[in-house]
XYZ file of N, CA and C in Angstrom:
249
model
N 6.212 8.628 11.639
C 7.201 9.416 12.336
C 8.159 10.058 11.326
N 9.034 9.290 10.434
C 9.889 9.766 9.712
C 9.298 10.422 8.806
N 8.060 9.796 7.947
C 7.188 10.181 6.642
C 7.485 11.557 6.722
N 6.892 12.318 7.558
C 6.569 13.590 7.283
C 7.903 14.581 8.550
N 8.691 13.586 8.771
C 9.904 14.794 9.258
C 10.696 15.771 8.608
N 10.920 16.829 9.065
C 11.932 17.511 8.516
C 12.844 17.074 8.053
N 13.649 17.181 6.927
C 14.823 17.107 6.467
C 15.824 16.527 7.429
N 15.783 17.842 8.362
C 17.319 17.726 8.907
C 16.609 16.665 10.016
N 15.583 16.001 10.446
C 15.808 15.331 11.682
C 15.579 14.127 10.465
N 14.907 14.094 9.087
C 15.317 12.579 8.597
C 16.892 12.184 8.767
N 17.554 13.091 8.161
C 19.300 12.786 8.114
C 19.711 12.496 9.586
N 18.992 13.361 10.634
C 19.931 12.322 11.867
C 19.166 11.457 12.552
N 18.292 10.860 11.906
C 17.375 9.549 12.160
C 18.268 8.207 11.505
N 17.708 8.917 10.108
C 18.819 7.811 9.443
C 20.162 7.486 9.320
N 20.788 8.527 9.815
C 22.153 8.697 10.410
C 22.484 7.822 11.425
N 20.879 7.202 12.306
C 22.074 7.159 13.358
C 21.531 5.747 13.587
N 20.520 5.523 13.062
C 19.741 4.132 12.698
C 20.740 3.287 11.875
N 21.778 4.304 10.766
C 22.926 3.561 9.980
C 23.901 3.062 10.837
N 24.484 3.379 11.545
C 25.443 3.476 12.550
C 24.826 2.275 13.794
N 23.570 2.825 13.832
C 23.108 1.130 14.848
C 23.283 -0.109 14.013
N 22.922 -0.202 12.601
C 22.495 -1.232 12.101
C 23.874 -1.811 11.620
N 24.735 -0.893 11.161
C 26.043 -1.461 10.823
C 26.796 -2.134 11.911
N 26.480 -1.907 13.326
C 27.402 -2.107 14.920
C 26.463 -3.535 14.461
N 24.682 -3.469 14.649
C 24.378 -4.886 14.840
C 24.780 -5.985 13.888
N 25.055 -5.447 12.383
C 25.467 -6.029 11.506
C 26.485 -6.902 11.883
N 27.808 -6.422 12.590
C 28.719 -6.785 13.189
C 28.626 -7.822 13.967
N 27.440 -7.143 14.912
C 27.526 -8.378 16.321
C 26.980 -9.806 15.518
N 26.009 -9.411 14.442
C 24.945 -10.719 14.399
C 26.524 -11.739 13.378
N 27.495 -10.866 12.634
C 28.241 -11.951 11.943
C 29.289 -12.709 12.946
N 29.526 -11.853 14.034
C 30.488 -12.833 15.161
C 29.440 -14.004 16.092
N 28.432 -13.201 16.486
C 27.594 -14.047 17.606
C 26.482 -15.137 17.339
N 26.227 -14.817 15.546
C 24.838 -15.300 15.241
C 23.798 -14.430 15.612
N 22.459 -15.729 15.644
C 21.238 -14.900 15.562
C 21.061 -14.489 17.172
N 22.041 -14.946 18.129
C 21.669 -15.111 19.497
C 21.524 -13.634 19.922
N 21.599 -12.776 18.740
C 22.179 -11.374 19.594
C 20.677 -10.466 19.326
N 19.498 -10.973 18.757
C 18.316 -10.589 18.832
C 17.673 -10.583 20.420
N 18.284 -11.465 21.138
C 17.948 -11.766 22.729
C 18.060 -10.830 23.443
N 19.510 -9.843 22.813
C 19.627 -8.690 24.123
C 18.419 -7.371 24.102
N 17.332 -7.583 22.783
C 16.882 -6.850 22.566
C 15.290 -6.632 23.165
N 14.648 -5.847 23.459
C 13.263 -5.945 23.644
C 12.077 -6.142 22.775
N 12.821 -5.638 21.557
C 11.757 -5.769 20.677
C 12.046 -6.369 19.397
N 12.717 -8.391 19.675
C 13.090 -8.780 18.868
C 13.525 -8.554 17.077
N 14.214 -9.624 16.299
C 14.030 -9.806 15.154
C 12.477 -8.810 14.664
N 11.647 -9.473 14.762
C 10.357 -9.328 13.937
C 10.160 -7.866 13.755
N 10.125 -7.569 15.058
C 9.753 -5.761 15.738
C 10.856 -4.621 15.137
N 11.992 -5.329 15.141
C 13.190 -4.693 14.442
C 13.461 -4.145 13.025
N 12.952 -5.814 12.531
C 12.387 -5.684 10.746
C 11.549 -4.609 10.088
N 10.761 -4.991 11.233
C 9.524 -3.968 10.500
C 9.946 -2.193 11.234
N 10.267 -1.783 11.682
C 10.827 -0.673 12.404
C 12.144 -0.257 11.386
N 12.886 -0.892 11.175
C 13.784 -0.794 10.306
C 13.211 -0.717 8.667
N 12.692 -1.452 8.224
C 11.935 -1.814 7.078
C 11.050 -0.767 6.510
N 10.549 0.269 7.642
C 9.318 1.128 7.912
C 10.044 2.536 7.408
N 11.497 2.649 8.107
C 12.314 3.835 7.760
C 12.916 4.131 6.968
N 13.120 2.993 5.993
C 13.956 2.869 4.725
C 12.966 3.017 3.591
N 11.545 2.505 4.010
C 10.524 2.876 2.906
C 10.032 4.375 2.862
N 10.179 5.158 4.360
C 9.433 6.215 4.312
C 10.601 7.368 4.363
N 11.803 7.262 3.861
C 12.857 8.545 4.239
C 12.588 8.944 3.669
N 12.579 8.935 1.771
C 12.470 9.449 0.862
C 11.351 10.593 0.717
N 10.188 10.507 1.516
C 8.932 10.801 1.003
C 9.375 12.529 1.595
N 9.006 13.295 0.436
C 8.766 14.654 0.568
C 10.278 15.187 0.444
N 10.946 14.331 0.119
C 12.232 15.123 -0.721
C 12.228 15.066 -1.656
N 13.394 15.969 -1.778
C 13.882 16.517 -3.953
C 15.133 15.201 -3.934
N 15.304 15.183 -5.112
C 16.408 14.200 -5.395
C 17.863 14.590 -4.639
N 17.870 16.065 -4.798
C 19.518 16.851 -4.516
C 19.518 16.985 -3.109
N 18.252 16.308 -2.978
C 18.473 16.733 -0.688
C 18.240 15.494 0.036
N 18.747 14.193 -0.980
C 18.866 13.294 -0.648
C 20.225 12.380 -0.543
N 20.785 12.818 0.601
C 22.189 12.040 1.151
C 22.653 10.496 0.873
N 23.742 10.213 0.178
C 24.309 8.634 0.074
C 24.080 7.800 1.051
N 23.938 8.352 2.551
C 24.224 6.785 2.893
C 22.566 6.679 2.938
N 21.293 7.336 2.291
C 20.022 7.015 2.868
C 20.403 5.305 1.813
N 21.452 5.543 0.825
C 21.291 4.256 0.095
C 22.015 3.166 0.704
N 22.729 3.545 1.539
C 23.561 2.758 2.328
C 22.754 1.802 3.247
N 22.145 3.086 3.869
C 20.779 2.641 4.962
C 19.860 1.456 4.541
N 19.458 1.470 3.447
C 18.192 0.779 2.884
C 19.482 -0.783 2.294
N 20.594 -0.081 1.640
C 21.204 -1.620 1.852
C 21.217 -2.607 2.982
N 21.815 -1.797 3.871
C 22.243 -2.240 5.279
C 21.215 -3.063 5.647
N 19.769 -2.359 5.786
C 18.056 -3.402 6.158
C 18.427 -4.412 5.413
N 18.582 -4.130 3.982
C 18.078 -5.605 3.168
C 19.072 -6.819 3.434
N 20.647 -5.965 3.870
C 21.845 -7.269 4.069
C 20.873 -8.077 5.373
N 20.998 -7.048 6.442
C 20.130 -7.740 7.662
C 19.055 -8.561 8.121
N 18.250 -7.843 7.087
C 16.711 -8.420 7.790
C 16.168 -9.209 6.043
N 16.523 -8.689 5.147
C 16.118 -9.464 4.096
C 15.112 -8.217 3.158
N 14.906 -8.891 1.804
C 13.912 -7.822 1.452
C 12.708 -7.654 1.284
């Protein structure tokens, strides 16, 4: 999906995938792990979905059309889900 997106829909993919992951970041340090429950497609499904977008943003860009937080992004997975 992402591999081969346009530019501008990688940036508001990963834009907004940052912005989810930082909110869940949040919930999982107040609530624990209990907050994988509200989800449908647990921990595991999450990892790899998350894991999947941080490996494939990069592909088919130039260095200069590549935005800070994609590094933010790929932090954010590894604080979360591990590396």
């Amino acid at each position: 999906m992402i591999k081969n997106a346009d530019k501008e829909i990688k940036y508001l993919i990963v834009a907004d995938k940052l912005d989810n992951l930082l909110e869940l970041e949040k919930e999982i340090e107040l609530h624990g792990p209990s907050v994988w429950n509200a989800f449908n497609a647990g921990h595991d499904k999450q990892k790899w979905y998350n894991q999947s977008i941080a490996q494939n943003m990069y592909h088919g860009l130039q260095d200069d059309e590549i935005p800070p937080f994609f590094s933010m992004y790929k932090e954010a997975v590894n604080r979360v889900f591990g590396q």
